[in-house]
Amino acid sequence: MKPPPFAYFRPGTLDEAIAILGRTENAKVLAGGQSLMAMLNLRYVFPDALVDINDLFELSGIEIAPERIRIGAMTRQRRIELDAELYEAMPIFRDALKLVGHRQTRNRGTIGGSLCHLDPASELPTLALLLDAGIETAGPAGVRRIPVGEFITGYMMPGIGPDEIVTAIEFAPWSVAHGHAFHEFARRHGDFAVASAAVMVERDRQGVVTRCAIAIGGIGSVPQRHGAGETALTGSDGGPDAIAAALESCAGLDILGDFHGGPDYRLSVARTMLRRSLTAALARASERTQQA
Amino acid sequence: MYEIELLINGRPFRGAAEARTTLADFLRHTLRLTGTHLGCEHGVCGACTVLVDGVSARSCLMLAVQADGAIVETVEGLAEHDGTLHPLQQAFRDAHGLQCGFCTPGMLMTLVELLRETPHPSEDEVRDAISGNICRCTGYQSIVDATLAVAGAAGTEGSEP
Ligand code: FES
Ligand code: FES
């Protein structure tokens, strides 16, 4: 189908964009458009105006510092996927991005757009949650930095005001010896996941897990941290018993059924993805710790 | 209405479009460049893939106004003016890489991008590149074969099949 009519604005500065949002009723921000344009074509949404932020070049770029990595909201997914320095510091981004849509959609799709769309099955919100990222926004009241846990307020509901724009995501990199993995199951390559599991771990030279983060996407109304699983792993030897405990406690997550299958099915898929991700991440952490 | 000027396959074009007109509809209806196909109009099938400023994009998920001033490449620009097919088109023809041809423009434009970036792709890379392009009749195998054939032919020798 074709989109409904709307007014179109393409501001040249962030201030102008915020001002337009402030004075326009029922306006939507157009970033990469890889979800919004499809929703417009299907007439799922009827905005009165689109504010196209593709000319806000200052919102695009990747800055890597030892304590902090910052990715501008308008950075295209494909650029993040291919960035060599980011791959060096946080290789999980490339693993996750390979699962986001297809090359044609990653060429235009942005990280900020993905975060604001907040599909529970999409990879970038799950990754932001995994990394305890801060989401930076700009609005009439100035700049805010929202912890990702507060940004994710509900099913496809980002915690930002109608006149605020997400400008960047920031997070602290993990040690060079960390292990990572991002596994998901989707019906077809590039589709939204039935379940996904993202894992980061650090181990000491004896193999003891010193730090662990787990995020599960796809199964509930929002991506979720798997706190019980993190507790099971942290301080353990990362062996089969610890992994089994982490898988067992997945039952405590919020799980919804859908046309792919009921909650039992999705729980079982989530466990399989988590087993794969934990196994891979633990092995990588051991390898890198030995090399370091 | 917005006045839009862009360069398509090296030729300047101009036309007027409403804000809500997609790039795909602008190409097909306003400029009468009907080589670009529309299968789903919501970003799933890849038939509408064109190159915008050198990178592949789904033209159903872009507004025409957003392409103002852009350099666009479509399937119409692949063959030579005398009708000689682009090597990839010729390979599709030789390897039976198309039947009805509906998906072909999107397949070709996606693979043109891949081969510019990676002149000698592996079979996995080819399959990954066209993972967002749906073909309902050829069955992918001959599309992959055609791509690998042209990549091999363009190479020095011994390129990975
Ligand atoms: S018509 Fe654009 S992806 Fe199907
Ligand atoms: S050749 Fe018919 S859809 Fe691909």
Short mmCIF file of C-alpha atoms and ligand atoms in Angstrom, two decimals:
data_model
loop_
_atom_site.label_atom_id
_atom_site.label_comp_id
_atom_site.label_asym_id
_atom_site.label_seq_id
_atom_site.Cartn_x
_atom_site.Cartn_y
_atom_site.Cartn_z
CA MET A 1 0.00 0.00 0.00
CA LYS A 2 0.96 3.66 0.02
CA PRO A 3 1.54 5.97 2.97
CA PRO A 4 -1.21 8.34 4.11
CA PRO A 5 -0.55 12.06 3.52
CA PHE A 6 1.63 13.95 6.00
CA ALA A 7 3.55 17.19 6.24
CA TYR A 8 7.27 16.81 5.79
CA PHE A 9 10.06 18.70 7.54
CA ARG A 10 13.78 18.24 7.05
CA PRO A 11 15.55 20.41 9.62
CA GLY A 12 19.22 21.21 9.26
CA THR A 13 19.99 21.47 12.96
CA LEU A 14 19.05 19.56 16.08
CA ASP A 15 17.56 22.70 17.70
CA GLU A 16 15.35 23.25 14.70
CA ALA A 17 14.23 19.61 14.79
CA ILE A 18 13.29 19.90 18.47
CA ALA A 19 11.45 23.17 17.83
CA ILE A 20 9.42 21.58 15.02
CA LEU A 21 8.53 18.61 17.22
CA GLY A 22 7.50 21.02 19.96
CA ARG A 23 5.03 22.92 17.82
CA THR A 24 3.70 20.06 15.66
CA GLU A 25 0.95 17.76 16.88
CA ASN A 26 1.27 14.06 16.15
CA ALA A 27 4.67 14.25 14.48
CA LYS A 28 7.03 11.32 14.09
CA VAL A 29 10.78 11.39 13.69
CA LEU A 30 12.03 9.74 10.49
CA ALA A 31 15.51 8.28 10.97
CA GLY A 32 16.57 5.41 8.69
CA GLY A 33 12.93 4.62 7.97
CA GLN A 34 13.39 0.87 7.85
CA SER A 35 10.53 0.28 10.28
CA LEU A 36 8.59 3.54 10.08
CA MET A 37 8.32 3.57 6.28
CA ALA A 38 6.99 0.00 6.30
CA MET A 39 4.45 0.96 8.98
CA LEU A 40 3.42 3.99 6.93
CA ASN A 41 3.04 1.90 3.79
CA LEU A 42 0.89 -0.57 5.71
CA ARG A 43 -1.02 2.32 7.28
CA TYR A 44 -0.37 1.10 10.78
CA VAL A 45 0.53 4.67 11.74
CA PHE A 46 -1.01 8.00 10.72
CA PRO A 47 1.32 10.82 11.71
CA ASP A 48 0.34 14.33 10.69
CA ALA A 49 3.97 15.20 10.10
CA LEU A 50 7.34 13.57 9.63
CA VAL A 51 10.49 15.23 10.90
CA ASP A 52 13.29 13.78 8.80
CA ILE A 53 16.57 13.92 10.75
CA ASN A 54 18.77 12.54 7.98
CA ASP A 55 20.44 15.93 7.53
CA LEU A 56 21.62 16.03 11.16
CA PHE A 57 25.07 14.73 10.35
CA GLU A 58 26.33 15.55 13.84
CA LEU A 59 24.24 12.65 15.13
CA SER A 60 26.34 10.16 13.22
CA GLY A 61 29.67 8.68 14.25
CA ILE A 62 31.46 6.26 16.56
CA GLU A 63 33.83 7.48 19.30
CA ILE A 64 35.90 4.96 21.16
CA ALA A 65 37.67 5.95 24.38
CA PRO A 66 39.05 3.57 27.04
CA GLU A 67 36.27 4.37 29.51
CA ARG A 68 33.40 5.03 27.17
CA ILE A 69 32.11 4.25 23.71
CA ARG A 70 29.63 6.57 22.09
CA ILE A 71 27.61 5.83 18.96
CA GLY A 72 25.59 8.63 17.41
CA ALA A 73 21.90 7.84 16.97
CA MET A 74 21.97 8.34 13.20
CA THR A 75 24.94 6.04 12.63
CA ARG A 76 23.86 3.50 10.03
CA GLN A 77 23.75 -0.10 11.16
CA ARG A 78 26.00 -1.20 8.34
CA ARG A 79 28.68 1.28 9.38
CA ILE A 80 28.57 -0.05 12.95
CA GLU A 81 28.79 -3.60 11.62
CA LEU A 82 31.88 -2.83 9.55
CA ASP A 83 33.71 -0.49 11.97
CA ALA A 84 37.11 -2.11 12.61
CA GLU A 85 37.89 -0.26 15.83
CA LEU A 86 34.55 -1.08 17.39
CA TYR A 87 35.00 -4.69 16.35
CA GLU A 88 38.33 -4.72 18.13
CA ALA A 89 36.87 -3.34 21.37
CA MET A 90 33.38 -4.86 21.38
CA PRO A 91 33.07 -7.61 18.77
CA ILE A 92 29.52 -8.44 19.90
CA PHE A 93 28.26 -5.53 17.81
CA ARG A 94 29.24 -7.24 14.58
CA ASP A 95 27.68 -10.54 15.67
CA ALA A 96 24.44 -8.80 16.58
CA LEU A 97 24.30 -6.60 13.48
CA LYS A 98 24.73 -9.51 11.10
CA LEU A 99 21.34 -10.62 12.43
CA VAL A 100 19.65 -7.23 11.86
CA GLY A 101 17.54 -7.29 8.69
CA HIS A 102 19.52 -7.45 5.46
CA ARG A 103 22.35 -5.47 3.90
CA GLN A 104 19.91 -3.16 2.11
CA THR A 105 18.08 -2.32 5.32
CA ARG A 106 21.29 -2.02 7.37
CA ASN A 107 22.61 0.47 4.82
CA ARG A 108 19.87 2.89 5.86
CA GLY A 109 18.70 1.67 9.25
CA THR A 110 20.18 3.48 12.25
CA ILE A 111 20.94 2.48 15.83
CA GLY A 112 18.79 5.28 17.24
CA GLY A 113 15.87 4.31 15.04
CA SER A 114 16.09 0.72 16.19
CA LEU A 115 16.18 1.76 19.86
CA CYS A 116 13.15 4.03 19.47
CA HIS A 117 11.15 1.45 17.53
CA LEU A 118 11.92 -0.90 20.44
CA ASP A 119 10.68 -4.13 18.95
CA PRO A 120 11.22 -6.76 21.69
CA ALA A 121 12.76 -9.12 19.15
CA SER A 122 15.19 -6.67 17.62
CA GLU A 123 18.86 -7.02 18.36
CA LEU A 124 20.02 -3.49 19.17
CA PRO A 125 17.72 -2.81 22.14
CA THR A 126 18.72 -6.22 23.54
CA LEU A 127 22.36 -5.27 23.10
CA ALA A 128 21.85 -1.85 24.73
CA LEU A 129 20.24 -3.56 27.72
CA LEU A 130 23.07 -6.08 27.92
CA LEU A 131 25.65 -3.29 28.05
CA ASP A 132 23.80 -1.11 30.59
CA ALA A 133 23.90 1.63 28.01
CA GLY A 134 22.85 5.21 28.57
CA ILE A 135 20.52 6.67 25.97
CA GLU A 136 21.17 10.35 25.37
CA THR A 137 18.28 12.51 24.28
CA ALA A 138 17.87 16.16 23.42
CA GLY A 139 14.67 18.10 23.96
CA PRO A 140 13.34 21.53 24.89
CA ALA A 141 14.57 21.01 28.47
CA GLY A 142 18.06 20.15 27.29
CA VAL A 143 20.08 16.96 27.19
CA ARG A 144 19.11 13.90 29.23
CA ARG A 145 20.94 10.66 29.73
CA ILE A 146 18.47 7.85 30.36
CA PRO A 147 19.63 4.49 31.72
CA VAL A 148 18.50 1.83 29.27
CA GLY A 149 16.38 0.13 31.94
CA GLU A 150 14.29 3.31 32.22
CA PHE A 151 14.29 3.90 28.48
CA ILE A 152 12.57 0.55 27.90
CA THR A 153 9.17 1.22 29.46
CA GLY A 154 6.99 -1.35 27.70
CA TYR A 155 6.13 -3.03 24.42
CA MET A 156 7.51 -0.73 21.70
CA MET A 157 7.38 2.16 24.17
CA PRO A 158 10.61 4.11 24.55
CA GLY A 159 10.65 6.38 27.60
CA ILE A 160 11.11 9.67 25.79
CA GLY A 161 8.86 12.67 25.37
CA PRO A 162 7.13 13.52 22.07
CA ASP A 163 9.48 16.48 21.57
CA GLU A 164 12.67 14.62 22.44
CA ILE A 165 15.11 13.05 20.00
CA VAL A 166 17.55 10.26 20.81
CA THR A 167 21.00 11.60 19.95
CA ALA A 168 23.43 8.86 21.03
CA ILE A 169 24.00 5.68 22.96
CA GLU A 170 26.91 5.39 25.38
CA PHE A 171 28.32 2.49 27.33
CA ALA A 172 31.52 1.37 29.04
CA PRO A 173 33.58 -1.17 27.09
CA TRP A 174 34.45 -4.47 28.77
CA SER A 175 38.02 -5.65 29.37
CA VAL A 176 40.00 -6.80 26.33
CA ALA A 177 39.79 -10.39 27.58
CA HIS A 178 36.00 -10.59 27.70
CA GLY A 179 34.04 -13.26 25.88
CA HIS A 180 30.87 -12.49 23.95
CA ALA A 181 28.16 -14.20 21.92
CA PHE A 182 24.82 -13.31 20.33
CA HIS A 183 22.66 -16.17 19.11
CA GLU A 184 19.09 -16.07 17.92
CA PHE A 185 16.55 -18.20 16.17
CA ALA A 186 14.31 -16.69 13.49
CA ARG A 187 12.12 -18.42 10.95
CA ARG A 188 14.12 -16.92 8.11
CA HIS A 189 17.45 -15.10 8.09
CA GLY A 190 16.87 -11.45 8.90
CA ASP A 191 13.43 -11.93 10.42
CA PHE A 192 12.66 -10.85 13.94
CA ALA A 193 13.81 -13.48 16.41
CA VAL A 194 11.58 -15.99 18.15
CA ALA A 195 14.21 -15.84 20.89
CA SER A 196 17.69 -14.37 21.18
CA ALA A 197 20.37 -14.58 23.85
CA ALA A 198 23.21 -12.10 24.24
CA VAL A 199 26.04 -12.86 26.66
CA MET A 200 29.17 -11.09 27.91
CA VAL A 201 31.55 -12.74 30.38
CA GLU A 202 34.94 -12.22 31.97
CA ARG A 203 36.97 -14.98 33.64
CA ASP A 204 40.17 -15.05 35.63
CA ARG A 205 43.14 -17.30 34.83
CA GLN A 206 41.67 -20.14 36.89
CA GLY A 207 38.53 -19.99 34.77
CA VAL A 208 36.32 -18.47 37.48
CA VAL A 209 33.65 -16.22 36.02
CA THR A 210 34.28 -12.77 37.45
CA ARG A 211 31.60 -10.89 35.58
CA CYS A 212 28.57 -11.91 33.53
CA ALA A 213 25.73 -10.15 31.72
CA ILE A 214 22.87 -11.91 29.94
CA ALA A 215 20.03 -10.35 27.94
CA ILE A 216 17.20 -12.29 26.34
CA GLY A 217 15.18 -10.84 23.47
CA GLY A 218 12.13 -11.90 21.53
CA ILE A 219 10.22 -13.91 24.12
CA GLY A 220 8.46 -11.19 26.10
CA SER A 221 7.03 -7.73 25.56
CA VAL A 222 10.47 -6.17 26.04
CA PRO A 223 14.07 -7.43 26.01
CA GLN A 224 15.00 -8.67 29.48
CA ARG A 225 18.10 -9.04 31.62
CA HIS A 226 18.40 -12.55 32.98
CA GLY A 227 19.53 -11.65 36.49
CA ALA A 228 19.12 -15.16 37.93
CA GLY A 229 21.31 -16.53 35.15
CA GLU A 230 23.96 -13.88 35.78
CA THR A 231 23.97 -14.81 39.46
CA ALA A 232 24.30 -18.50 38.64
CA LEU A 233 27.35 -17.86 36.49
CA THR A 234 29.16 -15.18 38.46
CA GLY A 235 31.69 -16.74 40.84
CA SER A 236 31.22 -20.17 39.29
CA ASP A 237 33.73 -22.15 37.24
CA GLY A 238 31.57 -21.64 34.13
CA GLY A 239 31.11 -25.41 33.91
CA PRO A 240 28.07 -27.51 33.00
CA ASP A 241 26.39 -27.12 36.41
CA ALA A 242 26.51 -23.33 36.29
CA ILE A 243 25.20 -23.32 32.73
CA ALA A 244 22.41 -25.73 33.66
CA ALA A 245 21.38 -23.47 36.54
CA ALA A 246 21.27 -20.45 34.25
CA LEU A 247 19.13 -22.33 31.73
CA GLU A 248 16.82 -23.66 34.43
CA SER A 249 16.12 -20.20 35.81
CA CYS A 250 14.95 -18.94 32.40
CA ALA A 251 11.52 -20.11 33.55
CA GLY A 252 11.36 -16.94 35.66
CA LEU A 253 11.46 -14.66 32.61
CA ASP A 254 8.39 -12.95 31.20
CA ILE A 255 7.37 -15.12 28.22
CA LEU A 256 4.47 -14.58 25.82
CA GLY A 257 3.12 -16.96 23.22
CA ASP A 258 2.49 -15.83 19.66
CA PHE A 259 1.87 -17.39 16.26
CA HIS A 260 5.33 -18.98 16.37
CA GLY A 261 4.28 -21.05 19.36
CA GLY A 262 3.19 -20.93 22.97
CA PRO A 263 5.27 -19.86 25.96
CA ASP A 264 6.68 -23.38 26.45
CA TYR A 265 8.04 -23.44 22.95
CA ARG A 266 9.60 -20.02 23.25
CA LEU A 267 11.12 -20.87 26.61
CA SER A 268 12.68 -23.91 25.06
CA VAL A 269 14.06 -21.89 22.12
CA ALA A 270 15.39 -19.25 24.54
CA ARG A 271 17.19 -21.94 26.53
CA THR A 272 18.79 -23.37 23.41
CA MET A 273 19.97 -19.92 22.32
CA LEU A 274 21.29 -19.19 25.81
CA ARG A 275 23.15 -22.49 25.96
CA ARG A 276 24.85 -21.70 22.64
CA SER A 277 25.70 -18.15 23.65
CA LEU A 278 27.01 -19.10 27.10
CA THR A 279 29.15 -21.91 25.71
CA ALA A 280 30.63 -19.68 23.01
CA ALA A 281 31.17 -16.66 25.27
CA LEU A 282 32.80 -18.71 28.05
CA ALA A 283 35.16 -20.36 25.59
CA ARG A 284 36.12 -17.03 24.05
CA ALA A 285 36.74 -15.51 27.47
CA SER A 286 39.07 -18.38 28.40
CA GLU A 287 40.94 -18.07 25.14
CA ARG A 288 41.39 -14.33 25.41
CA THR A 289 42.34 -14.48 29.08
CA GLN A 290 45.11 -16.94 28.26
CA GLN A 291 46.32 -14.68 25.45
CA ALA A 292 46.20 -11.51 27.51
CA MET B 1 4.46 19.02 -3.99
CA TYR B 2 8.22 18.92 -3.92
CA GLU B 3 10.44 19.50 -6.91
CA ILE B 4 13.02 16.72 -7.02
CA GLU B 5 16.21 16.59 -9.05
CA LEU B 6 18.43 13.59 -9.13
CA LEU B 7 20.95 11.78 -11.27
CA ILE B 8 19.77 8.36 -12.40
CA ASN B 9 22.21 6.12 -14.22
CA GLY B 10 24.26 9.18 -15.07
CA ARG B 11 21.36 11.17 -16.53
CA PRO B 12 19.71 14.10 -14.78
CA PHE B 13 16.00 13.73 -14.04
CA ARG B 14 13.53 16.02 -12.39
CA GLY B 15 9.94 15.68 -11.33
CA ALA B 16 7.40 16.67 -8.71
CA ALA B 17 6.31 14.44 -5.87
CA GLU B 18 4.13 14.59 -2.81
CA ALA B 19 5.96 14.11 0.48
CA ARG B 20 4.43 10.67 0.88
CA THR B 21 5.55 9.38 -2.54
CA THR B 22 8.13 6.64 -2.16
CA LEU B 23 11.27 6.65 -4.26
CA ALA B 24 10.00 3.46 -5.91
CA ASP B 25 6.74 5.06 -7.04
CA PHE B 26 8.55 8.19 -8.15
CA LEU B 27 10.87 6.12 -10.34
CA ARG B 28 8.09 3.98 -11.76
CA HIS B 29 5.16 6.38 -12.09
CA THR B 30 6.62 9.84 -12.43
CA LEU B 31 9.82 9.05 -14.30
CA ARG B 32 8.46 5.93 -16.03
CA LEU B 33 11.50 3.89 -15.10
CA THR B 34 9.62 0.67 -14.57
CA GLY B 35 12.65 -1.61 -14.38
CA THR B 36 12.55 -1.33 -10.61
CA HIS B 37 9.84 -3.67 -9.33
CA LEU B 38 7.59 -3.53 -6.29
CA GLY B 39 6.68 -6.81 -4.67
CA CYS B 40 5.58 -6.07 -1.13
CA GLU B 41 5.93 -2.32 -0.48
CA HIS B 42 7.02 -2.93 3.08
CA GLY B 43 10.65 -3.85 2.91
CA VAL B 44 10.46 -7.63 2.83
CA CYS B 45 10.99 -8.83 -0.74
CA GLY B 46 13.92 -6.77 -2.04
CA ALA B 47 12.51 -6.44 -5.58
CA CYS B 48 12.68 -2.64 -5.32
CA THR B 49 16.40 -2.52 -4.45
CA VAL B 50 18.32 0.33 -6.12
CA LEU B 51 21.65 1.94 -5.31
CA VAL B 52 21.44 5.37 -3.69
CA ASP B 53 24.77 7.18 -3.54
CA GLY B 54 26.45 3.86 -4.20
CA VAL B 55 24.78 1.77 -1.53
CA SER B 56 21.84 -0.59 -1.89
CA ALA B 57 18.54 0.55 -0.46
CA ARG B 58 14.94 -0.55 -0.65
CA SER B 59 13.26 2.13 -2.71
CA CYS B 60 9.87 1.33 -1.13
CA LEU B 61 11.29 2.38 2.26
CA MET B 62 12.58 5.76 1.12
CA LEU B 63 10.70 8.88 0.22
CA ALA B 64 11.33 10.47 -3.13
CA VAL B 65 12.06 13.78 -1.38
CA GLN B 66 14.87 12.05 0.47
CA ALA B 67 16.53 11.23 -2.84
CA ASP B 68 16.62 14.85 -3.95
CA GLY B 69 20.18 15.50 -5.11
CA ALA B 70 21.14 11.83 -4.89
CA ILE B 71 22.93 9.63 -7.38
CA VAL B 72 20.66 6.68 -8.07
CA GLU B 73 21.49 3.53 -10.01
CA THR B 74 18.73 1.25 -11.28
CA VAL B 75 18.64 -1.87 -13.40
CA GLU B 76 18.10 0.28 -16.51
CA GLY B 77 21.65 1.54 -16.16
CA LEU B 78 23.37 -1.85 -16.21
CA ALA B 79 23.38 -2.70 -19.93
CA GLU B 80 25.41 -0.70 -22.45
CA HIS B 81 23.59 1.76 -24.69
CA ASP B 82 23.86 -0.65 -27.62
CA GLY B 83 22.05 -3.30 -25.60
CA THR B 84 25.11 -5.34 -24.60
CA LEU B 85 24.25 -6.85 -21.26
CA HIS B 86 26.22 -6.15 -18.11
CA PRO B 87 28.41 -9.20 -17.32
CA LEU B 88 26.19 -10.06 -14.38
CA GLN B 89 23.08 -9.85 -16.53
CA GLN B 90 24.74 -12.04 -19.15
CA ALA B 91 25.70 -14.55 -16.46
CA PHE B 92 22.10 -14.61 -15.20
CA ARG B 93 20.98 -15.30 -18.73
CA ASP B 94 23.57 -18.03 -19.28
CA ALA B 95 22.96 -19.77 -15.96
CA HIS B 96 19.15 -19.44 -16.00
CA GLY B 97 19.30 -17.03 -13.08
CA LEU B 98 15.79 -15.82 -13.84
CA GLN B 99 12.45 -17.18 -14.91
CA CYS B 100 9.69 -14.61 -14.56
CA GLY B 101 12.21 -11.86 -13.85
CA PHE B 102 10.22 -10.15 -11.14
CA CYS B 103 12.93 -10.35 -8.50
CA THR B 104 15.77 -9.85 -10.99
CA PRO B 105 16.22 -6.05 -10.80
CA GLY B 106 16.61 -6.24 -7.02
CA MET B 107 18.88 -9.27 -7.23
CA LEU B 108 21.09 -7.59 -9.81
CA MET B 109 21.43 -4.28 -7.97
CA THR B 110 22.20 -6.03 -4.68
CA LEU B 111 24.82 -8.21 -6.35
CA VAL B 112 26.34 -5.26 -8.21
CA GLU B 113 26.96 -3.69 -4.81
CA LEU B 114 28.41 -6.93 -3.44
CA LEU B 115 30.77 -7.39 -6.39
CA ARG B 116 32.01 -3.81 -6.16
CA GLU B 117 32.89 -4.36 -2.52
CA THR B 118 33.98 -7.97 -2.79
CA PRO B 119 35.00 -8.85 -6.35
CA HIS B 120 35.53 -12.53 -5.51
CA PRO B 121 32.88 -13.47 -2.98
CA SER B 122 32.50 -16.92 -1.52
CA GLU B 123 29.24 -18.79 -2.02
CA ASP B 124 28.30 -17.92 1.57
CA GLU B 125 28.87 -14.23 0.94
CA VAL B 126 26.67 -14.34 -2.16
CA ARG B 127 23.90 -16.13 -0.28
CA ASP B 128 24.18 -13.69 2.61
CA ALA B 129 24.02 -10.69 0.24
CA ILE B 130 20.77 -11.86 -1.36
CA SER B 131 19.22 -13.05 1.89
CA GLY B 132 16.90 -10.05 1.70
CA ASN B 133 15.77 -10.75 -1.87
CA ILE B 134 12.92 -13.17 -2.37
CA CYS B 135 12.66 -15.15 -5.60
CA ARG B 136 9.57 -17.27 -6.05
CA CYS B 137 10.56 -19.22 -9.13
CA THR B 138 14.24 -19.64 -9.90
CA GLY B 139 15.20 -21.26 -6.62
CA TYR B 140 18.33 -19.20 -5.81
CA GLN B 141 20.81 -21.90 -6.86
CA SER B 142 21.14 -20.64 -10.42
CA ILE B 143 21.28 -17.04 -9.19
CA VAL B 144 24.19 -17.97 -6.95
CA ASP B 145 25.81 -19.94 -9.79
CA ALA B 146 25.53 -16.96 -12.14
CA THR B 147 27.13 -14.64 -9.59
CA LEU B 148 29.98 -17.00 -8.85
CA ALA B 149 30.54 -17.52 -12.59
CA VAL B 150 30.89 -13.80 -13.25
CA ALA B 151 33.04 -13.31 -10.16
CA GLY B 152 35.31 -16.15 -11.29
CA ALA B 153 35.51 -14.81 -14.82
CA ALA B 154 36.39 -11.33 -13.63
CA GLY B 155 39.14 -12.66 -11.38
CA THR B 156 42.72 -13.45 -12.24
CA GLU B 157 42.24 -17.15 -11.68
CA GLY B 158 41.55 -19.78 -9.11
CA SER B 159 39.04 -17.60 -7.32
CA GLU B 160 36.96 -19.54 -4.83
CA PRO B 161 33.82 -20.89 -6.45
S1 FES C 1 8.84 -3.78 -2.67
FE1 FES C 1 10.43 -2.95 -1.50
S2 FES C 1 11.11 -4.62 -0.39
FE2 FES C 1 9.39 -5.45 -1.41
S1 FES C 2 12.63 -15.09 -11.35
FE1 FES C 2 10.56 -15.10 -10.77
S2 FES C 2 10.66 -14.30 -8.78
FE2 FES C 2 12.71 -14.59 -9.23
#
